[in-house]
């Protein structure tokens, strides 16, 4: 989603477009490696010295409540944040730890073994070594 669309969605939900919130959103758009609260805080704190980790956490929670971000957890216990809310696959590099998005037509995967089941969410995870690390 574009920055402008996101701003519009925040306004539609009566969420104040504070400088810090917008910076967090901008960071997620520019750094689609699925950062943790810790990583976002560490990077943005250099630029915004009065930013607190609580603000980062609360902003991300607010954004996920209105479906602007998704949480991603793979093999570790760390919650990572994803601004790409369309269904897509994740590739985790076991060397650098970055998580990359890839397009996959998850909705058209027919899983006959689950006939009669109600699927709430579909996740696709691949693991290996990314191009940069190779
Ligand atoms: Zn890598
Ligand atoms: Zn993703």
PDB file of C-alpha atoms and ligand atoms in Angstrom:
ATOM      1  CA  UNK A   1       0.000   0.000   0.000  1.00  0.00           C
ATOM      2  CA  UNK A   2       1.214   3.490  -0.741  1.00  0.00           C
ATOM      3  CA  UNK A   3       2.108   5.934   1.994  1.00  0.00           C
ATOM      4  CA  UNK A   4      -0.757   8.232   0.939  1.00  0.00           C
ATOM      5  CA  UNK A   5      -3.308   5.401   1.138  1.00  0.00           C
ATOM      6  CA  UNK A   6      -2.039   4.477   4.578  1.00  0.00           C
ATOM      7  CA  UNK A   7      -2.375   8.078   5.756  1.00  0.00           C
ATOM      8  CA  UNK A   8      -5.913   8.123   4.453  1.00  0.00           C
ATOM      9  CA  UNK A   9      -6.749   4.915   6.283  1.00  0.00           C
ATOM     10  CA  UNK A  10      -5.381   6.361   9.538  1.00  0.00           C
ATOM     11  CA  UNK A  11      -7.506   9.462   9.102  1.00  0.00           C
ATOM     12  CA  UNK A  12     -10.573   7.307   8.337  1.00  0.00           C
ATOM     13  CA  UNK A  13      -9.981   5.557  11.662  1.00  0.00           C
ATOM     14  CA  UNK A  14      -9.530   8.874  13.501  1.00  0.00           C
ATOM     15  CA  UNK A  15      -5.918   8.121  14.270  1.00  0.00           C
ATOM     16  CA  UNK A  16      -3.744  11.130  14.789  1.00  0.00           C
ATOM     17  CA  UNK A  17      -0.978  11.350  12.176  1.00  0.00           C
ATOM     18  CA  UNK A  18       1.817  12.116  14.592  1.00  0.00           C
ATOM     19  CA  UNK A  19       5.347  12.599  13.313  1.00  0.00           C
ATOM     20  CA  UNK A  20       6.555   9.499  15.155  1.00  0.00           C
ATOM     21  CA  UNK A  21       3.786   7.285  13.816  1.00  0.00           C
ATOM     22  CA  UNK A  22       4.417   8.414  10.261  1.00  0.00           C
ATOM     23  CA  UNK A  23       8.142   7.775  10.662  1.00  0.00           C
ATOM     24  CA  UNK A  24       7.449   4.217  11.840  1.00  0.00           C
ATOM     25  CA  UNK A  25       5.206   3.589   8.825  1.00  0.00           C
ATOM     26  CA  UNK A  26       7.761   5.093   6.486  1.00  0.00           C
ATOM     27  CA  UNK A  27      10.433   2.858   7.996  1.00  0.00           C
ATOM     28  CA  UNK A  28       8.322  -0.262   7.418  1.00  0.00           C
ATOM     29  CA  UNK A  29       7.727   0.698   3.788  1.00  0.00           C
ATOM     30  CA  UNK A  30      11.382   1.424   3.108  1.00  0.00           C
ATOM     31  CA  UNK A  31      12.695  -1.602   5.014  1.00  0.00           C
ATOM     32  CA  UNK A  32      10.537  -4.553   4.027  1.00  0.00           C
ATOM     33  CA  UNK A  33      12.771  -7.097   5.783  1.00  0.00           C
ATOM     34  CA  UNK A  34      10.107  -7.555   8.508  1.00  0.00           C
ATOM     35  CA  UNK A  35      11.827  -5.804  11.406  1.00  0.00           C
ATOM     36  CA  UNK A  36      11.188  -6.400  15.097  1.00  0.00           C
ATOM     37  CA  UNK A  37      10.181  -3.627  17.542  1.00  0.00           C
ATOM     38  CA  UNK A  38      13.793  -3.623  18.708  1.00  0.00           C
ATOM     39  CA  UNK A  39      15.177  -3.099  15.190  1.00  0.00           C
ATOM     40  CA  UNK A  40      12.712  -0.325  14.348  1.00  0.00           C
ATOM     41  CA  UNK A  41      13.433   1.402  17.640  1.00  0.00           C
ATOM     42  CA  UNK A  42      17.213   1.155  17.269  1.00  0.00           C
ATOM     43  CA  UNK A  43      17.156   2.591  13.751  1.00  0.00           C
ATOM     44  CA  UNK A  44      14.643   5.380  14.324  1.00  0.00           C
ATOM     45  CA  UNK A  45      16.025   6.408  17.679  1.00  0.00           C
ATOM     46  CA  UNK A  46      19.132   7.741  15.911  1.00  0.00           C
ATOM     47  CA  UNK A  47      16.919  10.176  14.045  1.00  0.00           C
ATOM     48  CA  UNK A  48      14.250  10.764  16.703  1.00  0.00           C
ATOM     49  CA  UNK A  49      16.014  10.879  20.091  1.00  0.00           C
ATOM     50  CA  UNK A  50      12.795  11.275  22.104  1.00  0.00           C
ATOM     51  CA  UNK A  51      11.221   8.163  20.580  1.00  0.00           C
ATOM     52  CA  UNK A  52      10.479   5.432  23.105  1.00  0.00           C
ATOM     53  CA  UNK A  53      10.216   1.697  22.553  1.00  0.00           C
ATOM     54  CA  UNK A  54       6.716   1.832  24.006  1.00  0.00           C
ATOM     55  CA  UNK A  55       5.657   4.275  21.292  1.00  0.00           C
ATOM     56  CA  UNK A  56       7.014   1.941  18.623  1.00  0.00           C
ATOM     57  CA  UNK A  57       5.213  -1.003  20.194  1.00  0.00           C
ATOM     58  CA  UNK A  58       1.924   0.851  20.662  1.00  0.00           C
ATOM     59  CA  UNK A  59       2.003   2.237  17.127  1.00  0.00           C
ATOM     60  CA  UNK A  60       2.528  -1.238  15.675  1.00  0.00           C
ATOM     61  CA  UNK A  61      -0.294  -2.635  17.769  1.00  0.00           C
ATOM     62  CA  UNK A  62      -2.589   0.159  16.614  1.00  0.00           C
ATOM     63  CA  UNK A  63      -1.650  -0.452  12.978  1.00  0.00           C
ATOM     64  CA  UNK A  64      -2.299  -4.163  13.273  1.00  0.00           C
ATOM     65  CA  UNK A  65      -5.696  -3.518  14.863  1.00  0.00           C
ATOM     66  CA  UNK A  66      -6.772  -1.647  11.730  1.00  0.00           C
ATOM     67  CA  UNK A  67      -5.073  -4.257   9.499  1.00  0.00           C
ATOM     68  CA  UNK A  68      -2.350  -1.980   8.183  1.00  0.00           C
ATOM     69  CA  UNK A  69       0.408  -4.236   9.419  1.00  0.00           C
ATOM     70  CA  UNK A  70       0.586  -7.949  10.004  1.00  0.00           C
ATOM     71  CA  UNK A  71       2.683  -9.756  12.507  1.00  0.00           C
ATOM     72  CA  UNK A  72       4.969 -12.489  11.293  1.00  0.00           C
ATOM     73  CA  UNK A  73       6.587 -15.105  13.446  1.00  0.00           C
ATOM     74  CA  UNK A  74       8.630 -17.847  11.931  1.00  0.00           C
ATOM     75  CA  UNK A  75      10.923 -20.170  13.863  1.00  0.00           C
ATOM     76  CA  UNK A  76      12.094 -17.724  16.510  1.00  0.00           C
ATOM     77  CA  UNK A  77       9.946 -16.194  19.205  1.00  0.00           C
ATOM     78  CA  UNK A  78      10.397 -12.691  17.890  1.00  0.00           C
ATOM     79  CA  UNK A  79       7.408 -10.881  16.502  1.00  0.00           C
ATOM     80  CA  UNK A  80       8.209  -9.144  13.267  1.00  0.00           C
ATOM     81  CA  UNK A  81       6.099  -6.593  11.463  1.00  0.00           C
ATOM     82  CA  UNK A  82       4.982  -6.595   7.872  1.00  0.00           C
ATOM     83  CA  UNK A  83       3.457  -3.653   6.017  1.00  0.00           C
ATOM     84  CA  UNK A  84       2.539  -5.945   3.122  1.00  0.00           C
ATOM     85  CA  UNK A  85      -0.903  -7.179   4.139  1.00  0.00           C
ATOM     86  CA  UNK A  86      -1.753  -9.047   0.945  1.00  0.00           C
ATOM     87  CA  UNK A  87      -1.316 -12.828   1.078  1.00  0.00           C
ATOM     88  CA  UNK A  88       2.263 -13.651   0.199  1.00  0.00           C
ATOM     89  CA  UNK A  89       5.008 -16.092   1.007  1.00  0.00           C
ATOM     90  CA  UNK A  90       7.993 -15.526   3.269  1.00  0.00           C
ATOM     91  CA  UNK A  91      11.526 -16.665   2.747  1.00  0.00           C
ATOM     92  CA  UNK A  92      13.780 -16.582   5.770  1.00  0.00           C
ATOM     93  CA  UNK A  93      17.508 -16.376   5.212  1.00  0.00           C
ATOM     94  CA  UNK A  94      19.208 -18.516   7.849  1.00  0.00           C
ATOM     95  CA  UNK A  95      22.413 -16.570   7.408  1.00  0.00           C
ATOM     96  CA  UNK A  96      21.376 -12.898   7.806  1.00  0.00           C
ATOM     97  CA  UNK A  97      17.973 -13.551   9.379  1.00  0.00           C
ATOM     98  CA  UNK A  98      16.142 -11.260   6.952  1.00  0.00           C
ATOM     99  CA  UNK A  99      12.710 -12.302   5.797  1.00  0.00           C
ATOM    100  CA  UNK A 100      11.869 -11.657   2.164  1.00  0.00           C
ATOM    101  CA  UNK A 101       8.425 -11.508   0.585  1.00  0.00           C
ATOM    102  CA  UNK A 102       7.540 -13.411  -2.518  1.00  0.00           C
ATOM    103  CA  UNK A 103       4.356 -13.578  -4.503  1.00  0.00           C
ATOM    104  CA  UNK A 104       2.477 -16.819  -4.445  1.00  0.00           C
ATOM    105  CA  UNK A 105      -1.105 -17.496  -5.334  1.00  0.00           C
ATOM    106  CA  UNK A 106      -2.044 -18.885  -1.925  1.00  0.00           C
ATOM    107  CA  UNK A 107      -5.767 -18.381  -2.479  1.00  0.00           C
ATOM    108  CA  UNK A 108      -5.818 -20.740  -5.427  1.00  0.00           C
ATOM    109  CA  UNK A 109      -4.035 -23.571  -3.690  1.00  0.00           C
ATOM    110  CA  UNK A 110      -6.576 -26.339  -3.356  1.00  0.00           C
ATOM    111  CA  UNK A 111      -5.888 -28.495  -0.357  1.00  0.00           C
ATOM    112  CA  UNK A 112      -8.211 -31.433  -0.771  1.00  0.00           C
ATOM    113  CA  UNK A 113      -7.138 -33.057   2.482  1.00  0.00           C
ATOM    114  CA  UNK A 114      -8.765 -30.171   4.363  1.00  0.00           C
ATOM    115  CA  UNK A 115     -12.160 -30.467   2.739  1.00  0.00           C
ATOM    116  CA  UNK A 116     -14.772 -29.308   5.256  1.00  0.00           C
ATOM    117  CA  UNK A 117     -12.234 -27.396   7.348  1.00  0.00           C
ATOM    118  CA  UNK A 118     -12.478 -23.656   7.903  1.00  0.00           C
ATOM    119  CA  UNK A 119      -9.163 -21.988   7.125  1.00  0.00           C
ATOM    120  CA  UNK A 120      -8.544 -18.725   8.952  1.00  0.00           C
ATOM    121  CA  UNK A 121      -5.138 -17.847   7.654  1.00  0.00           C
ATOM    122  CA  UNK A 122      -2.712 -19.196   5.078  1.00  0.00           C
ATOM    123  CA  UNK A 123       1.019 -18.940   5.555  1.00  0.00           C
ATOM    124  CA  UNK A 124       3.825 -20.073   3.309  1.00  0.00           C
ATOM    125  CA  UNK A 125       7.361 -20.203   4.700  1.00  0.00           C
ATOM    126  CA  UNK A 126      10.512 -21.084   2.876  1.00  0.00           C
ATOM    127  CA  UNK A 127      13.979 -21.129   4.428  1.00  0.00           C
ATOM    128  CA  UNK A 128      17.459 -21.111   3.024  1.00  0.00           C
ATOM    129  CA  UNK A 129      20.148 -18.627   2.063  1.00  0.00           C
ATOM    130  CA  UNK A 130      19.385 -15.342   0.302  1.00  0.00           C
ATOM    131  CA  UNK A 131      21.137 -14.093  -2.822  1.00  0.00           C
ATOM    132  CA  UNK A 132      23.125 -11.476  -0.896  1.00  0.00           C
ATOM    133  CA  UNK A 133      24.491 -14.044   1.549  1.00  0.00           C
ATOM    134  CA  UNK A 134      25.337 -16.493  -1.223  1.00  0.00           C
TER     135      UNK A 134
HETATM  136 ZN1  LIG B   1      20.832 -13.436   3.868  1.00  0.00          ZN
HETATM  137 ZN1  LIG B   2       5.892 -10.195   4.278  1.00  0.00          ZN
END
